[in-house]
CSV table of C-alpha atoms and ligand atoms in Angstrom, one decimal:
chain,number,residue,atom,x,y,z
A,1,UNK,CA,-41.5,51.7,39.8
A,2,UNK,CA,-43.5,49.3,41.3
A,3,UNK,CA,-45.2,46.1,39.8
A,4,UNK,CA,-48.5,46.7,37.4
A,5,UNK,CA,-50.0,44.1,39.8
A,6,UNK,CA,-49.0,46.1,42.4
A,7,UNK,CA,-50.5,49.5,41.1
A,8,UNK,CA,-53.9,47.6,40.1
A,9,UNK,CA,-54.2,46.5,43.3
A,10,UNK,CA,-53.4,49.5,45.4
A,11,UNK,CA,-55.4,51.9,42.8
A,12,UNK,CA,-57.9,49.4,43.3
A,13,UNK,CA,-58.7,51.4,46.8
A,14,UNK,CA,-58.6,54.8,45.6
A,15,UNK,CA,-61.3,56.7,46.4
A,16,UNK,CA,-63.2,58.0,43.4
A,17,UNK,CA,-62.8,61.7,42.3
A,18,UNK,CA,-65.5,63.7,41.2
A,19,UNK,CA,-67.1,63.0,37.8
A,20,UNK,CA,-65.5,66.6,36.7
A,21,UNK,CA,-62.4,65.2,37.7
A,22,UNK,CA,-62.8,62.2,35.9
A,23,UNK,CA,-63.7,63.2,33.1
A,24,UNK,CA,-60.8,65.3,33.0
A,25,UNK,CA,-58.5,63.0,33.4
A,26,UNK,CA,-60.1,60.8,30.9
A,27,UNK,CA,-59.7,63.6,28.3
A,28,UNK,CA,-55.7,64.5,29.3
A,29,UNK,CA,-55.3,60.8,28.9
A,30,UNK,CA,-57.0,60.6,24.9
A,31,UNK,CA,-55.6,63.6,24.2
A,32,UNK,CA,-52.2,62.7,25.7
A,33,UNK,CA,-51.8,65.7,28.1
A,34,UNK,CA,-49.7,64.6,31.2
A,35,UNK,CA,-51.9,64.1,34.4
A,36,UNK,CA,-50.8,62.8,37.3
A,37,UNK,CA,-51.3,59.5,38.3
A,38,UNK,CA,-53.5,58.1,40.8
A,39,UNK,CA,-51.6,57.3,43.1
A,40,UNK,CA,-50.4,60.9,43.5
A,41,UNK,CA,-54.0,61.9,43.6
A,42,UNK,CA,-54.2,59.9,46.9
A,43,UNK,CA,-51.3,61.8,48.1
A,44,UNK,CA,-52.0,65.6,47.0
A,45,UNK,CA,-55.5,64.7,48.4
A,46,UNK,CA,-53.7,63.2,51.7
A,47,UNK,CA,-51.1,66.0,52.0
A,48,UNK,CA,-53.0,69.2,51.3
A,49,UNK,CA,-55.6,67.4,54.0
A,50,UNK,CA,-52.5,67.0,56.3
A,51,UNK,CA,-51.4,70.1,55.9
A,52,UNK,CA,-54.1,72.8,55.7
A,53,UNK,CA,-51.4,74.9,53.4
A,54,UNK,CA,-53.5,78.5,52.8
A,55,UNK,CA,-50.8,79.4,50.0
A,56,UNK,CA,-50.6,76.4,47.3
A,57,UNK,CA,-48.3,77.3,44.2
A,58,UNK,CA,-48.0,74.7,41.4
A,59,UNK,CA,-45.1,74.5,38.5
A,60,UNK,CA,-46.9,73.0,35.7
A,61,UNK,CA,-50.2,73.5,35.3
A,62,UNK,CA,-50.9,71.7,31.9
A,63,UNK,CA,-54.9,71.5,31.7
A,64,UNK,CA,-55.6,72.4,35.2
A,65,UNK,CA,-56.0,68.7,36.6
A,66,UNK,CA,-53.9,68.2,39.2
A,67,UNK,CA,-54.4,72.5,40.8
A,68,UNK,CA,-58.4,72.0,40.3
A,69,UNK,CA,-58.1,68.8,42.8
A,70,UNK,CA,-55.9,71.0,45.3
A,71,UNK,CA,-58.5,73.9,44.4
A,72,UNK,CA,-61.6,70.6,46.0
A,73,UNK,CA,-59.4,69.5,48.9
A,74,UNK,CA,-57.7,72.5,50.3
A,75,UNK,CA,-59.6,75.1,53.0
A,76,UNK,CA,-62.5,77.9,51.4
A,77,UNK,CA,-59.7,80.4,52.1
A,78,UNK,CA,-56.9,79.3,50.3
A,79,UNK,CA,-55.7,80.1,46.9
A,80,UNK,CA,-53.8,78.3,44.4
A,81,UNK,CA,-51.2,80.2,42.1
A,82,UNK,CA,-50.0,77.4,38.8
A,83,UNK,CA,-47.8,78.1,36.2
A,84,UNK,CA,-48.0,76.8,32.5
A,85,UNK,CA,-45.7,78.2,29.5
A,86,UNK,CA,-47.3,75.6,26.8
A,87,UNK,CA,-49.4,78.2,24.4
A,88,UNK,CA,-52.3,75.0,23.3
A,89,UNK,CA,-52.6,74.0,27.1
A,90,UNK,CA,-53.1,77.7,28.9
A,91,UNK,CA,-56.6,78.6,26.9
A,92,UNK,CA,-57.8,74.8,27.8
A,93,UNK,CA,-56.7,75.4,31.9
A,94,UNK,CA,-58.5,78.4,31.8
A,95,UNK,CA,-61.4,76.6,30.0
A,96,UNK,CA,-61.0,73.6,32.8
A,97,UNK,CA,-60.6,76.0,35.5
A,98,UNK,CA,-63.9,77.9,34.9
A,99,UNK,CA,-65.8,75.3,34.1
A,100,UNK,CA,-64.6,73.8,37.9
A,101,UNK,CA,-66.0,76.7,39.5
A,102,UNK,CA,-62.4,77.9,40.8
A,103,UNK,CA,-61.8,81.1,39.0
A,104,UNK,CA,-61.2,82.6,42.6
A,105,UNK,CA,-58.8,80.6,43.7
A,106,UNK,CA,-56.7,79.5,41.0
A,107,UNK,CA,-54.6,82.0,39.1
A,108,UNK,CA,-52.5,80.8,36.5
A,109,UNK,CA,-49.2,82.6,35.5
A,110,UNK,CA,-49.1,82.5,32.1
A,111,UNK,CA,-45.0,82.0,30.8
A,112,UNK,CA,-41.5,80.3,31.5
A,113,UNK,CA,-41.7,79.2,35.1
A,114,UNK,CA,-38.1,80.0,35.7
A,115,UNK,CA,-39.2,84.0,35.1
A,116,UNK,CA,-42.5,83.9,37.0
A,117,UNK,CA,-40.4,82.4,40.3
A,118,UNK,CA,-37.7,84.9,39.9
A,119,UNK,CA,-40.3,87.7,40.0
A,120,UNK,CA,-42.7,85.8,42.9
A,121,UNK,CA,-42.2,87.6,46.2
A,122,UNK,CA,-44.5,86.3,48.3
A,123,UNK,CA,-43.8,82.9,50.5
A,124,UNK,CA,-45.9,79.8,50.0
A,125,UNK,CA,-47.0,76.9,52.4
A,126,UNK,CA,-47.0,74.1,49.5
A,127,UNK,CA,-45.0,74.1,46.4
A,128,UNK,CA,-46.2,70.9,43.8
A,129,UNK,CA,-43.0,70.8,41.4
A,130,UNK,CA,-44.9,69.1,38.2
A,131,UNK,CA,-43.1,70.4,35.1
A,132,UNK,CA,-40.1,69.6,33.2
A,133,UNK,CA,-37.7,67.5,34.7
A,134,UNK,CA,-34.4,68.5,33.3
A,135,UNK,CA,-35.4,72.2,34.9
A,136,UNK,CA,-35.8,70.9,38.6
A,137,UNK,CA,-33.0,71.9,39.8
A,138,UNK,CA,-32.6,75.4,37.8
A,139,UNK,CA,-35.7,76.1,40.2
A,140,UNK,CA,-34.6,75.0,43.2
A,141,UNK,CA,-33.3,77.8,44.5
A,142,UNK,CA,-36.5,80.4,43.8
A,143,UNK,CA,-38.8,77.8,45.3
A,144,UNK,CA,-36.9,77.2,48.1
A,145,UNK,CA,-36.8,81.0,48.9
A,146,UNK,CA,-40.5,80.7,48.2
A,147,UNK,CA,-41.2,78.1,50.8
A,148,UNK,CA,-42.5,79.0,54.2
A,149,UNK,CA,-40.7,77.7,57.2
A,150,UNK,CA,-42.7,74.0,57.8
A,151,UNK,CA,-43.7,74.8,54.3
A,152,UNK,CA,-44.0,71.8,52.3
A,153,UNK,CA,-42.4,70.6,48.5
A,154,UNK,CA,-43.9,68.1,46.8
A,155,UNK,CA,-41.7,67.4,43.4
A,156,UNK,CA,-43.4,64.5,41.2
A,157,UNK,CA,-41.8,62.2,38.2
A,158,UNK,CA,-38.3,62.0,40.4
A,159,UNK,CA,-37.8,58.2,39.0
A,160,UNK,CA,-37.9,58.8,35.3
A,161,UNK,CA,-40.3,55.9,34.8
A,162,UNK,CA,-37.2,54.1,36.2
A,163,UNK,CA,-34.8,55.0,34.1
A,164,UNK,CA,-33.0,56.6,37.2
A,165,UNK,CA,-31.4,53.7,39.3
A,166,UNK,CA,-30.0,52.3,35.7
A,167,UNK,CA,-26.5,53.6,34.6
A,168,UNK,CA,-26.4,56.9,32.1
A,169,UNK,CA,-25.1,54.8,29.3
A,170,UNK,CA,-28.0,52.4,29.4
A,171,UNK,CA,-30.5,55.4,28.9
A,172,UNK,CA,-31.1,56.4,25.6
A,173,UNK,CA,-29.4,59.4,24.8
A,174,UNK,CA,-32.4,61.9,25.1
A,175,UNK,CA,-33.2,61.2,28.3
A,176,UNK,CA,-29.7,61.4,29.6
A,177,UNK,CA,-29.8,64.9,30.1
A,178,UNK,CA,-33.0,64.8,32.5
A,179,UNK,CA,-31.6,61.6,34.2
A,180,UNK,CA,-28.1,63.7,35.0
A,181,UNK,CA,-29.8,66.5,36.2
A,182,UNK,CA,-32.7,64.6,37.8
A,183,UNK,CA,-29.9,62.8,39.6
A,184,UNK,CA,-28.3,66.1,40.4
A,185,UNK,CA,-31.9,67.5,42.4
A,186,UNK,CA,-32.4,64.5,43.7
A,187,UNK,CA,-28.6,65.3,45.3
A,188,UNK,CA,-29.2,68.6,46.5
A,189,UNK,CA,-32.8,68.3,48.3
A,190,UNK,CA,-31.9,65.4,49.9
A,191,UNK,CA,-28.3,67.1,51.4
A,192,UNK,CA,-30.1,70.9,52.0
A,193,UNK,CA,-29.3,72.1,54.6
A,194,UNK,CA,-32.9,73.9,54.8
A,195,UNK,CA,-34.9,70.8,53.3
A,196,UNK,CA,-35.8,67.9,55.4
A,197,UNK,CA,-36.5,65.2,52.3
A,198,UNK,CA,-37.7,61.7,51.7
A,199,UNK,CA,-37.9,59.7,48.8
A,200,UNK,CA,-41.3,57.9,48.4
A,201,UNK,CA,-41.3,55.0,45.4
A,202,UNK,CA,-45.1,55.7,44.4
A,203,UNK,CA,-46.0,56.4,40.8
A,204,UNK,CA,-43.4,57.8,38.8
A,205,UNK,CA,-41.2,58.4,42.4
A,206,UNK,CA,-42.3,62.0,44.7
A,207,UNK,CA,-40.0,62.8,47.2
A,208,UNK,CA,-42.0,65.1,50.1
A,209,UNK,CA,-39.6,68.0,51.4
A,210,UNK,CA,-40.2,70.8,54.6
A,211,UNK,CA,-38.3,73.8,54.7
A,212,UNK,CA,-36.9,73.7,58.2
B,301,SAH,N1,-49.3,69.2,37.1
B,301,SAH,C1,-50.2,68.7,35.5
B,301,SAH,C2,-49.5,68.6,34.6
B,301,SAH,C3,-48.5,68.9,34.3
B,301,SAH,S1,-47.3,68.2,33.2
B,301,SAH,C4,-51.3,67.6,35.9
B,301,SAH,O1,-51.2,67.0,36.6
B,301,SAH,O2,-52.7,68.2,35.5
B,301,SAH,C5,-46.0,69.4,32.8
B,301,SAH,C6,-46.5,71.2,32.3
B,301,SAH,O3,-45.4,71.5,32.9
B,301,SAH,C7,-46.6,70.6,31.2
B,301,SAH,O4,-47.7,71.3,30.5
B,301,SAH,C8,-45.9,71.8,30.6
B,301,SAH,O5,-46.0,72.6,29.5
B,301,SAH,C9,-45.2,72.3,31.7
B,301,SAH,N2,-44.0,72.9,31.8
B,301,SAH,C10,-42.4,72.4,31.6
B,301,SAH,N3,-41.8,73.1,31.7
B,301,SAH,C11,-42.3,74.5,31.9
B,301,SAH,C12,-41.6,75.8,32.3
B,301,SAH,N4,-40.6,75.9,32.3
B,301,SAH,N5,-42.4,76.8,32.5
B,301,SAH,C13,-43.9,76.4,33.0
B,301,SAH,N6,-44.2,75.2,32.3
B,301,SAH,C14,-43.6,74.3,32.2
B,302,MG,MG1,-45.9,64.6,35.9
């Protein structure tokens, strides 16, 4: 959403990540695996440090970058559960989590998040939503159910590269479903009785929701 010069300027203040994460980010970019952007990295580090969640859930692991980042910045006794369905990414995620030394701290659940979320029972203090954008709205009921009072829901990529504010007719046909569902998601989380939500035009757009 911000212009490119602003991004470059803001990114110049970012704290360096560990060498492990820097290399992993490079690998993601090279192999076209999605990975959170620098401003989202900062925001996640900040929120994890501020909120000190013990039980963290991530929807959309890819090959482990953001879960490893959260593992690095959370408390020793915190635990991260992350979900990934893409078979090609699952072994790479396991490999990276092991190589980062976080096998004890990160549990990777393999399969479709919609099915897995339905089965989960024990609530979380922090949920990072970073899977297929068109599905956020389908995940929402279980995500709210799984969020402790005072718990934080962070949703990434909610501005759809800026498409979200365009009319649906200005958006390519391929992106129209995402467009409609993401607008619905934003409406739901900003008007949800159990959530207090703020929309931030950071990176590709982020919402922070706290469970009342
Ligand atoms: N959080 C990661 C990037 C995630 S990219 C990081 O920053 O390192 C989004 C991931 O969500 C993709 O790997 C995709 O395969 C996965 N995904 C999309 N829809 C899903 C679903 N319904 N269930 C499980 N994983 C899903
Ligand atoms: Mg994302």
